[in-house]
């Protein structure tokens, strides 16, 4: 029974984290399923991966651009110069990416989202990855 409570607390913590960023700061979540559909249908948003270079090179979503956290708005804007184009920010677990998505939103980006639970969820839900730069 103890292990079940640990799982419940962890899942609850992840949910509260996402809901807090969404309701408190306006950072909309994007589920791995939504992103996978968009990628497969050829309507992928700009995917900005804010993990370290080593994490990114280990595995990442095809077409993603690496801008390691913490990133300046100028560095982020260089990957997506059009502030109206859809952008999804990605990290490993969904904890580094919400502040970056918020930074972009405050910087004038109108369609920026955060990948819910990050690359771990992407892999868990069968998202394709590649390795290398």
Short mmCIF file of N, CA, C and O in Angstrom, two decimals:
data_model
loop_
_atom_site.label_atom_id
_atom_site.label_comp_id
_atom_site.label_asym_id
_atom_site.label_seq_id
_atom_site.Cartn_x
_atom_site.Cartn_y
_atom_site.Cartn_z
N UNK A 1 0.82 -1.20 0.00
CA UNK A 1 0.00 0.00 0.00
C UNK A 1 0.86 1.26 0.00
O UNK A 1 0.48 2.26 -0.56
N UNK A 2 2.05 1.20 0.60
CA UNK A 2 2.93 2.36 0.66
C UNK A 2 3.39 2.84 -0.70
O UNK A 2 3.48 4.03 -0.96
N UNK A 3 3.69 1.89 -1.60
CA UNK A 3 4.14 2.26 -2.95
C UNK A 3 3.03 2.93 -3.74
O UNK A 3 3.28 3.83 -4.53
N UNK A 4 1.80 2.49 -3.54
CA UNK A 4 0.66 3.09 -4.23
C UNK A 4 0.53 4.56 -3.84
O UNK A 4 0.29 5.41 -4.69
N UNK A 5 0.69 4.86 -2.56
CA UNK A 5 0.60 6.24 -2.10
C UNK A 5 1.70 7.11 -2.71
O UNK A 5 1.48 8.26 -3.05
N UNK A 6 2.87 6.54 -2.85
CA UNK A 6 3.97 7.29 -3.47
C UNK A 6 3.63 7.63 -4.91
O UNK A 6 3.82 8.76 -5.35
N UNK A 7 3.09 6.68 -5.64
CA UNK A 7 2.68 6.92 -7.03
C UNK A 7 1.59 7.97 -7.09
O UNK A 7 1.65 8.89 -7.91
N UNK A 8 0.60 7.87 -6.21
CA UNK A 8 -0.49 8.84 -6.19
C UNK A 8 0.04 10.25 -5.90
O UNK A 8 -0.34 11.22 -6.56
N UNK A 9 0.95 10.35 -4.95
CA UNK A 9 1.52 11.66 -4.60
C UNK A 9 2.33 12.22 -5.77
O UNK A 9 2.24 13.40 -6.09
N UNK A 10 3.13 11.37 -6.42
CA UNK A 10 3.93 11.84 -7.56
C UNK A 10 3.04 12.31 -8.71
O UNK A 10 3.26 13.39 -9.27
N UNK A 11 2.05 11.51 -9.07
CA UNK A 11 1.15 11.90 -10.17
C UNK A 11 0.39 13.17 -9.79
O UNK A 11 0.25 14.09 -10.61
N UNK A 12 -0.07 13.24 -8.55
CA UNK A 12 -0.77 14.44 -8.09
C UNK A 12 0.12 15.67 -8.15
O UNK A 12 -0.32 16.75 -8.55
N UNK A 13 1.38 15.51 -7.77
CA UNK A 13 2.33 16.62 -7.83
C UNK A 13 2.55 17.11 -9.26
O UNK A 13 2.56 18.31 -9.52
N UNK A 14 2.69 16.16 -10.19
CA UNK A 14 2.85 16.53 -11.60
C UNK A 14 1.62 17.27 -12.10
O UNK A 14 1.73 18.27 -12.81
N UNK A 15 0.43 16.78 -11.75
CA UNK A 15 -0.81 17.43 -12.19
C UNK A 15 -0.93 18.83 -11.62
O UNK A 15 -1.28 19.77 -12.34
N UNK A 16 -0.63 18.98 -10.33
CA UNK A 16 -0.70 20.31 -9.72
C UNK A 16 0.29 21.28 -10.35
O UNK A 16 -0.01 22.45 -10.52
N UNK A 17 1.48 20.78 -10.68
CA UNK A 17 2.49 21.62 -11.33
C UNK A 17 1.94 22.17 -12.65
O UNK A 17 2.00 23.36 -12.91
N UNK A 18 1.39 21.29 -13.50
CA UNK A 18 0.84 21.71 -14.79
C UNK A 18 -0.33 22.67 -14.62
O UNK A 18 -0.41 23.70 -15.28
N UNK A 19 -1.24 22.32 -13.74
CA UNK A 19 -2.42 23.17 -13.52
C UNK A 19 -2.01 24.53 -12.95
O UNK A 19 -2.55 25.57 -13.34
N UNK A 20 -1.02 24.54 -12.07
CA UNK A 20 -0.54 25.80 -11.52
C UNK A 20 0.01 26.73 -12.58
O UNK A 20 -0.29 27.93 -12.59
N UNK A 21 0.81 26.21 -13.48
CA UNK A 21 1.37 27.04 -14.55
C UNK A 21 0.27 27.49 -15.50
O UNK A 21 0.28 28.60 -16.02
N UNK A 22 -0.70 26.62 -15.76
CA UNK A 22 -1.79 26.94 -16.68
C UNK A 22 -2.69 28.02 -16.09
O UNK A 22 -2.94 29.05 -16.71
N UNK A 23 -3.19 27.79 -14.89
CA UNK A 23 -4.12 28.74 -14.28
C UNK A 23 -3.43 29.97 -13.70
O UNK A 23 -3.96 31.07 -13.78
N UNK A 24 -2.26 29.77 -13.13
CA UNK A 24 -1.56 30.88 -12.49
C UNK A 24 -0.83 31.81 -13.45
O UNK A 24 -0.73 33.01 -13.21
N UNK A 25 -0.31 31.25 -14.54
CA UNK A 25 0.53 32.06 -15.44
C UNK A 25 0.06 32.04 -16.89
O UNK A 25 0.66 32.71 -17.73
N UNK A 26 -0.95 31.27 -17.20
CA UNK A 26 -1.46 31.25 -18.57
C UNK A 26 -0.65 30.40 -19.53
O UNK A 26 -0.77 30.55 -20.74
N UNK A 27 0.18 29.50 -19.01
CA UNK A 27 0.97 28.61 -19.86
C UNK A 27 0.12 27.38 -20.17
O UNK A 27 -0.10 26.53 -19.32
N UNK A 28 -0.36 27.32 -21.40
CA UNK A 28 -1.22 26.21 -21.79
C UNK A 28 -0.43 24.92 -21.97
O UNK A 28 0.66 24.94 -22.54
N UNK A 29 -0.99 23.82 -21.51
CA UNK A 29 -0.33 22.53 -21.71
C UNK A 29 -0.67 21.95 -23.08
O UNK A 29 -1.72 22.23 -23.64
N UNK A 30 0.24 21.16 -23.62
CA UNK A 30 -0.04 20.36 -24.81
C UNK A 30 0.32 18.93 -24.45
O UNK A 30 1.42 18.66 -23.98
N UNK A 31 -0.61 18.03 -24.66
CA UNK A 31 -0.36 16.64 -24.31
C UNK A 31 0.56 16.00 -25.36
O UNK A 31 0.60 16.44 -26.50
N UNK A 32 1.27 14.96 -24.96
CA UNK A 32 2.09 14.24 -25.94
C UNK A 32 1.25 13.73 -27.11
O UNK A 32 1.70 13.75 -28.26
N UNK A 33 0.03 13.32 -26.83
CA UNK A 33 -0.86 12.82 -27.89
C UNK A 33 -1.17 13.93 -28.90
O UNK A 33 -1.12 13.72 -30.10
N UNK A 34 -1.48 15.15 -28.40
CA UNK A 34 -1.76 16.28 -29.29
C UNK A 34 -0.56 16.60 -30.16
O UNK A 34 -0.70 16.83 -31.36
N UNK A 35 0.63 16.63 -29.55
CA UNK A 35 1.84 16.95 -30.31
C UNK A 35 2.13 15.87 -31.33
O UNK A 35 2.48 16.16 -32.47
N UNK A 36 1.96 14.62 -30.93
CA UNK A 36 2.22 13.50 -31.85
C UNK A 36 1.29 13.58 -33.06
O UNK A 36 1.73 13.40 -34.20
N UNK A 37 0.01 13.90 -32.84
CA UNK A 37 -0.93 14.06 -33.96
C UNK A 37 -0.51 15.21 -34.87
O UNK A 37 -0.53 15.06 -36.11
N UNK A 38 -0.13 16.33 -34.28
CA UNK A 38 0.29 17.48 -35.07
C UNK A 38 1.53 17.15 -35.91
O UNK A 38 1.59 17.48 -37.10
N UNK A 39 2.49 16.46 -35.32
CA UNK A 39 3.71 16.08 -36.05
C UNK A 39 3.37 15.11 -37.17
O UNK A 39 3.80 15.28 -38.32
N UNK A 40 2.56 14.10 -36.87
CA UNK A 40 2.20 13.09 -37.88
C UNK A 40 1.35 13.65 -39.01
O UNK A 40 1.38 13.14 -40.12
N UNK A 41 0.58 14.70 -38.73
CA UNK A 41 -0.28 15.31 -39.75
C UNK A 41 0.41 16.44 -40.50
O UNK A 41 -0.21 17.11 -41.31
N UNK A 42 1.70 16.67 -40.22
CA UNK A 42 2.45 17.70 -40.94
C UNK A 42 2.14 19.12 -40.50
O UNK A 42 2.41 20.07 -41.22
N UNK A 43 1.58 19.28 -39.33
CA UNK A 43 1.27 20.63 -38.81
C UNK A 43 1.97 20.86 -37.47
O UNK A 43 1.43 21.46 -36.55
N UNK A 44 3.20 20.37 -37.40
CA UNK A 44 3.97 20.49 -36.16
C UNK A 44 4.26 21.95 -35.84
O UNK A 44 4.59 22.74 -36.73
N UNK A 45 4.15 22.30 -34.57
CA UNK A 45 4.58 23.64 -34.16
C UNK A 45 6.10 23.69 -34.14
O UNK A 45 6.77 22.67 -34.32
N UNK A 46 6.65 24.87 -33.92
CA UNK A 46 8.08 24.97 -33.66
C UNK A 46 8.30 24.29 -32.32
O UNK A 46 7.60 24.57 -31.35
N UNK A 47 9.23 23.35 -32.27
CA UNK A 47 9.50 22.60 -31.04
C UNK A 47 10.83 23.08 -30.48
O UNK A 47 11.88 22.86 -31.09
N UNK A 48 10.78 23.75 -29.34
CA UNK A 48 11.98 24.25 -28.68
C UNK A 48 12.26 23.37 -27.47
O UNK A 48 11.47 23.30 -26.54
N UNK A 49 13.39 22.70 -27.50
CA UNK A 49 13.81 21.79 -26.43
C UNK A 49 14.82 22.53 -25.56
O UNK A 49 15.88 22.92 -26.03
N UNK A 50 14.47 22.73 -24.29
CA UNK A 50 15.31 23.54 -23.41
C UNK A 50 16.22 22.71 -22.51
O UNK A 50 16.83 23.23 -21.58
N UNK A 51 16.36 21.41 -22.80
CA UNK A 51 17.27 20.57 -22.03
C UNK A 51 18.71 20.91 -22.39
O UNK A 51 18.99 21.63 -23.35
N UNK A 52 19.65 20.38 -21.62
CA UNK A 52 21.07 20.62 -21.91
C UNK A 52 21.41 20.03 -23.27
O UNK A 52 20.69 19.18 -23.80
N UNK A 53 22.52 20.45 -23.80
CA UNK A 53 22.99 19.93 -25.10
C UNK A 53 23.15 18.40 -25.05
O UNK A 53 22.75 17.70 -25.97
N UNK A 54 23.73 17.90 -23.96
CA UNK A 54 23.93 16.45 -23.82
C UNK A 54 22.59 15.70 -23.78
O UNK A 54 22.45 14.66 -24.41
N UNK A 55 21.63 16.22 -23.04
CA UNK A 55 20.31 15.59 -22.99
C UNK A 55 19.68 15.58 -24.37
O UNK A 55 19.11 14.58 -24.80
N UNK A 56 19.76 16.72 -25.05
CA UNK A 56 19.18 16.85 -26.38
C UNK A 56 19.80 15.86 -27.36
O UNK A 56 19.10 15.19 -28.11
N UNK A 57 21.14 15.78 -27.35
CA UNK A 57 21.82 14.89 -28.28
C UNK A 57 21.56 13.42 -27.97
O UNK A 57 21.63 12.57 -28.85
N UNK A 58 21.22 13.11 -26.72
CA UNK A 58 20.90 11.75 -26.35
C UNK A 58 19.62 11.29 -27.06
O UNK A 58 19.57 10.20 -27.62
N UNK A 59 18.59 12.11 -27.03
CA UNK A 59 17.36 11.85 -27.77
C UNK A 59 16.48 13.10 -27.76
O UNK A 59 16.47 13.84 -26.79
N UNK A 60 15.82 13.33 -28.87
CA UNK A 60 14.92 14.48 -28.98
C UNK A 60 13.88 14.22 -30.06
O UNK A 60 14.00 13.30 -30.86
N UNK A 61 12.87 15.05 -30.08
CA UNK A 61 11.82 14.96 -31.08
C UNK A 61 12.40 15.42 -32.42
O UNK A 61 13.08 16.45 -32.47
N UNK A 62 12.16 14.67 -33.50
CA UNK A 62 12.66 15.10 -34.81
C UNK A 62 12.20 16.53 -35.14
O UNK A 62 11.03 16.87 -34.95
N UNK A 63 13.14 17.35 -35.57
CA UNK A 63 12.82 18.72 -35.93
C UNK A 63 12.91 19.72 -34.79
O UNK A 63 12.79 20.92 -35.00
N UNK A 64 13.12 19.23 -33.58
CA UNK A 64 13.23 20.12 -32.42
C UNK A 64 14.53 20.92 -32.50
O UNK A 64 15.52 20.47 -33.06
N UNK A 65 14.48 22.11 -31.92
CA UNK A 65 15.64 22.99 -31.86
C UNK A 65 16.05 23.10 -30.40
O UNK A 65 15.21 23.31 -29.52
N UNK A 66 17.35 22.96 -30.13
CA UNK A 66 17.85 23.02 -28.76
C UNK A 66 18.24 24.44 -28.39
O UNK A 66 19.09 25.04 -29.03
N UNK A 67 17.59 24.98 -27.37
CA UNK A 67 17.94 26.26 -26.77
C UNK A 67 18.00 26.00 -25.26
O UNK A 67 16.98 26.07 -24.58
N UNK A 68 19.18 25.64 -24.74
CA UNK A 68 19.30 25.23 -23.34
C UNK A 68 18.78 26.26 -22.33
O UNK A 68 18.95 27.47 -22.52
N UNK A 69 18.16 25.74 -21.28
CA UNK A 69 17.65 26.55 -20.17
C UNK A 69 18.79 27.00 -19.28
O UNK A 69 19.71 26.21 -19.05
N UNK A 70 18.82 28.20 -18.77
CA UNK A 70 17.90 29.29 -19.03
C UNK A 70 18.23 29.96 -20.36
O UNK A 70 19.40 30.06 -20.73
N UNK A 71 17.21 30.38 -21.06
CA UNK A 71 17.40 30.96 -22.38
C UNK A 71 16.91 32.41 -22.39
O UNK A 71 15.95 32.75 -21.70
N UNK A 72 17.57 33.22 -23.18
CA UNK A 72 17.12 34.60 -23.34
C UNK A 72 15.99 34.63 -24.36
O UNK A 72 15.88 33.74 -25.21
N UNK A 73 15.17 35.65 -24.29
CA UNK A 73 14.09 35.79 -25.25
C UNK A 73 14.65 35.94 -26.67
O UNK A 73 14.09 35.40 -27.62
N UNK A 74 15.80 36.59 -26.79
CA UNK A 74 16.43 36.75 -28.11
C UNK A 74 16.83 35.39 -28.69
O UNK A 74 16.62 35.13 -29.88
N UNK A 75 17.38 34.51 -27.87
CA UNK A 75 17.76 33.18 -28.34
C UNK A 75 16.53 32.38 -28.74
O UNK A 75 16.53 31.67 -29.75
N UNK A 76 15.47 32.50 -27.97
CA UNK A 76 14.23 31.80 -28.29
C UNK A 76 13.61 32.36 -29.57
O UNK A 76 13.14 31.61 -30.43
N UNK A 77 13.63 33.68 -29.70
CA UNK A 77 13.05 34.32 -30.88
C UNK A 77 13.81 33.96 -32.16
O UNK A 77 13.22 33.92 -33.23
N UNK A 78 15.09 33.66 -32.03
CA UNK A 78 15.86 33.29 -33.23
C UNK A 78 15.39 31.96 -33.80
O UNK A 78 15.56 31.69 -34.98
N UNK A 79 14.79 31.11 -32.96
CA UNK A 79 14.28 29.83 -33.44
C UNK A 79 12.86 29.95 -33.98
O UNK A 79 12.42 29.11 -34.75
N UNK A 80 12.16 30.98 -33.56
CA UNK A 80 10.78 31.21 -34.01
C UNK A 80 10.52 32.70 -34.08
O UNK A 80 9.96 33.30 -33.16
N UNK A 81 10.94 33.33 -35.19
CA UNK A 81 10.82 34.79 -35.27
C UNK A 81 9.38 35.30 -35.35
O UNK A 81 9.11 36.45 -35.03
N UNK A 82 8.43 34.45 -35.77
CA UNK A 82 7.03 34.88 -35.88
C UNK A 82 6.31 34.61 -34.56
O UNK A 82 6.05 33.45 -34.22
N UNK A 83 5.96 35.65 -33.80
CA UNK A 83 5.34 35.45 -32.50
C UNK A 83 3.91 34.90 -32.56
O UNK A 83 3.34 34.57 -31.53
N UNK A 84 3.35 34.77 -33.76
CA UNK A 84 2.00 34.21 -33.88
C UNK A 84 2.02 32.73 -34.27
O UNK A 84 0.99 32.07 -34.25
N UNK A 85 3.21 32.22 -34.62
CA UNK A 85 3.32 30.80 -34.99
C UNK A 85 3.28 29.92 -33.74
O UNK A 85 3.84 30.27 -32.71
N UNK A 86 2.66 28.77 -33.85
CA UNK A 86 2.56 27.84 -32.73
C UNK A 86 3.94 27.35 -32.32
O UNK A 86 4.76 26.97 -33.16
N UNK A 87 4.17 27.35 -31.01
CA UNK A 87 5.43 26.90 -30.42
C UNK A 87 5.10 25.98 -29.25
O UNK A 87 4.18 26.26 -28.48
N UNK A 88 5.85 24.89 -29.12
CA UNK A 88 5.75 24.06 -27.92
C UNK A 88 7.14 23.97 -27.32
O UNK A 88 8.12 23.78 -28.02
N UNK A 89 7.22 24.21 -26.01
CA UNK A 89 8.49 24.16 -25.30
C UNK A 89 8.56 22.82 -24.56
O UNK A 89 7.59 22.39 -23.94
N UNK A 90 9.73 22.18 -24.65
CA UNK A 90 9.91 20.82 -24.14
C UNK A 90 11.13 20.75 -23.23
O UNK A 90 12.15 21.38 -23.52
N UNK A 91 11.02 19.97 -22.16
CA UNK A 91 12.19 19.62 -21.34
C UNK A 91 12.06 18.14 -21.00
O UNK A 91 11.33 17.42 -21.67
N UNK A 92 12.75 17.66 -20.00
CA UNK A 92 12.70 16.23 -19.70
C UNK A 92 11.42 15.82 -18.97
O UNK A 92 10.77 14.85 -19.34
N UNK A 93 11.04 16.58 -17.95
CA UNK A 93 9.88 16.20 -17.14
C UNK A 93 8.76 17.23 -17.11
O UNK A 93 7.75 17.02 -16.46
N UNK A 94 8.95 18.35 -17.78
CA UNK A 94 7.94 19.40 -17.75
C UNK A 94 8.12 20.40 -16.64
O UNK A 94 7.19 21.10 -16.27
N UNK A 95 9.35 20.50 -16.11
CA UNK A 95 9.60 21.43 -15.01
C UNK A 95 10.48 22.61 -15.42
O UNK A 95 10.41 23.66 -14.78
N UNK A 96 11.29 22.49 -16.43
CA UNK A 96 12.09 23.61 -16.92
C UNK A 96 11.35 24.38 -18.00
O UNK A 96 11.58 25.57 -18.19
N UNK A 97 10.50 23.71 -18.74
CA UNK A 97 9.85 24.33 -19.89
C UNK A 97 8.76 25.35 -19.55
O UNK A 97 8.63 26.34 -20.27
N UNK A 98 7.95 25.19 -18.48
CA UNK A 98 6.92 26.19 -18.23
C UNK A 98 7.45 27.62 -18.02
O UNK A 98 6.88 28.56 -18.57
N UNK A 99 8.55 27.82 -17.26
CA UNK A 99 9.05 29.19 -17.14
C UNK A 99 9.49 29.78 -18.49
O UNK A 99 9.35 30.97 -18.73
N UNK A 100 10.02 28.94 -19.37
CA UNK A 100 10.43 29.41 -20.69
C UNK A 100 9.20 29.77 -21.52
O UNK A 100 9.17 30.81 -22.19
N UNK A 101 8.18 28.92 -21.48
CA UNK A 101 6.94 29.21 -22.20
C UNK A 101 6.32 30.51 -21.68
O UNK A 101 5.85 31.34 -22.46
N UNK A 102 6.36 30.71 -20.37
CA UNK A 102 5.84 31.94 -19.78
C UNK A 102 6.65 33.15 -20.24
O UNK A 102 6.09 34.19 -20.56
N UNK A 103 7.96 32.99 -20.29
CA UNK A 103 8.83 34.07 -20.76
C UNK A 103 8.47 34.45 -22.20
O UNK A 103 8.39 35.63 -22.53
N UNK A 104 8.23 33.46 -23.04
CA UNK A 104 7.87 33.74 -24.42
C UNK A 104 6.49 34.40 -24.50
O UNK A 104 6.29 35.35 -25.26
N UNK A 105 5.56 33.92 -23.68
CA UNK A 105 4.21 34.50 -23.67
C UNK A 105 4.28 35.97 -23.26
O UNK A 105 3.69 36.83 -23.90
N UNK A 106 5.04 36.27 -22.21
CA UNK A 106 5.20 37.66 -21.77
C UNK A 106 5.95 38.49 -22.80
O UNK A 106 5.79 39.71 -22.85
N UNK A 107 6.77 37.83 -23.63
CA UNK A 107 7.52 38.52 -24.68
C UNK A 107 6.72 38.74 -25.96
O UNK A 107 7.25 39.22 -26.95
N UNK A 108 5.46 38.36 -25.96
CA UNK A 108 4.59 38.65 -27.10
C UNK A 108 4.18 37.46 -27.93
O UNK A 108 3.44 37.61 -28.91
N UNK A 109 4.63 36.27 -27.58
CA UNK A 109 4.23 35.07 -28.32
C UNK A 109 2.79 34.71 -27.94
O UNK A 109 2.46 34.66 -26.76
N UNK A 110 1.96 34.48 -28.93
CA UNK A 110 0.53 34.28 -28.68
C UNK A 110 0.09 32.83 -28.73
O UNK A 110 -1.04 32.53 -28.34
N UNK A 111 0.93 31.93 -29.21
CA UNK A 111 0.52 30.53 -29.36
C UNK A 111 1.60 29.59 -28.81
O UNK A 111 2.02 28.66 -29.48
N UNK A 112 2.05 29.86 -27.60
CA UNK A 112 3.10 29.04 -27.00
C UNK A 112 2.50 28.11 -25.95
O UNK A 112 1.64 28.51 -25.17
N UNK A 113 2.92 26.84 -25.99
CA UNK A 113 2.43 25.84 -25.05
C UNK A 113 3.62 25.09 -24.44
O UNK A 113 4.75 25.22 -24.89
N UNK A 114 3.31 24.28 -23.44
CA UNK A 114 4.30 23.47 -22.76
C UNK A 114 3.93 22.00 -22.95
O UNK A 114 2.77 21.63 -22.76
N UNK A 115 4.91 21.16 -23.32
CA UNK A 115 4.63 19.73 -23.46
C UNK A 115 4.45 19.12 -22.07
O UNK A 115 5.38 19.09 -21.26
N UNK A 116 3.25 18.65 -21.80
CA UNK A 116 2.92 18.08 -20.51
C UNK A 116 3.84 16.91 -20.19
O UNK A 116 3.96 15.98 -20.97
N UNK A 117 4.51 17.01 -19.05
CA UNK A 117 5.41 15.98 -18.52
C UNK A 117 6.61 15.71 -19.42
O UNK A 117 7.31 14.72 -19.24
N UNK A 118 6.86 16.58 -20.37
CA UNK A 118 8.10 16.57 -21.13
C UNK A 118 8.40 15.33 -21.95
O UNK A 118 7.53 14.58 -22.35
N UNK A 119 9.70 15.14 -22.16
CA UNK A 119 10.17 14.03 -22.99
C UNK A 119 9.87 12.67 -22.38
O UNK A 119 9.71 11.69 -23.11
N UNK A 120 9.77 12.60 -21.07
CA UNK A 120 9.43 11.31 -20.46
C UNK A 120 8.05 10.87 -20.92
O UNK A 120 7.85 9.70 -21.29
N UNK A 121 7.09 11.79 -20.94
CA UNK A 121 5.74 11.44 -21.41
C UNK A 121 5.75 11.19 -22.91
O UNK A 121 5.06 10.29 -23.40
N UNK A 122 6.54 11.98 -23.64
CA UNK A 122 6.64 11.78 -25.09
C UNK A 122 7.07 10.35 -25.39
O UNK A 122 6.48 9.66 -26.22
N UNK A 123 8.11 9.88 -24.71
CA UNK A 123 8.60 8.51 -24.90
C UNK A 123 7.57 7.49 -24.41
O UNK A 123 7.33 6.49 -25.07
N UNK A 124 6.97 7.75 -23.27
CA UNK A 124 5.97 6.84 -22.70
C UNK A 124 4.79 6.63 -23.64
O UNK A 124 4.27 5.53 -23.77
N UNK A 125 4.39 7.69 -24.35
CA UNK A 125 3.26 7.60 -25.27
C UNK A 125 3.69 7.26 -26.69
O UNK A 125 2.92 7.43 -27.63
N UNK A 126 4.92 6.78 -26.85
CA UNK A 126 5.37 6.26 -28.13
C UNK A 126 5.80 7.30 -29.15
O UNK A 126 5.82 7.01 -30.35
N UNK A 127 6.17 8.48 -28.68
CA UNK A 127 6.65 9.51 -29.60
C UNK A 127 8.00 9.14 -30.19
O UNK A 127 8.85 8.57 -29.50
N UNK A 128 8.18 9.46 -31.45
CA UNK A 128 9.45 9.16 -32.14
C UNK A 128 10.55 10.08 -31.65
O UNK A 128 10.31 11.27 -31.39
N UNK A 129 11.75 9.55 -31.51
CA UNK A 129 12.90 10.37 -31.15
C UNK A 129 14.08 10.03 -32.05
O UNK A 129 14.11 8.97 -32.67
N UNK A 130 15.00 10.96 -32.12
CA UNK A 130 16.26 10.75 -32.83
C UNK A 130 17.37 11.17 -31.89
O UNK A 130 17.14 11.86 -30.90
N UNK A 131 18.60 10.77 -32.19
CA UNK A 131 19.73 11.19 -31.39
C UNK A 131 20.70 11.97 -32.26
O UNK A 131 20.60 11.96 -33.48
N UNK A 132 21.62 12.66 -31.61
CA UNK A 132 22.59 13.49 -32.31
C UNK A 132 22.19 14.93 -32.26
O UNK A 132 21.17 15.29 -31.68
N UNK A 133 23.00 15.79 -32.88
CA UNK A 133 22.70 17.24 -32.84
C UNK A 133 21.45 17.62 -33.61
O UNK A 133 20.90 16.94 -34.36
#
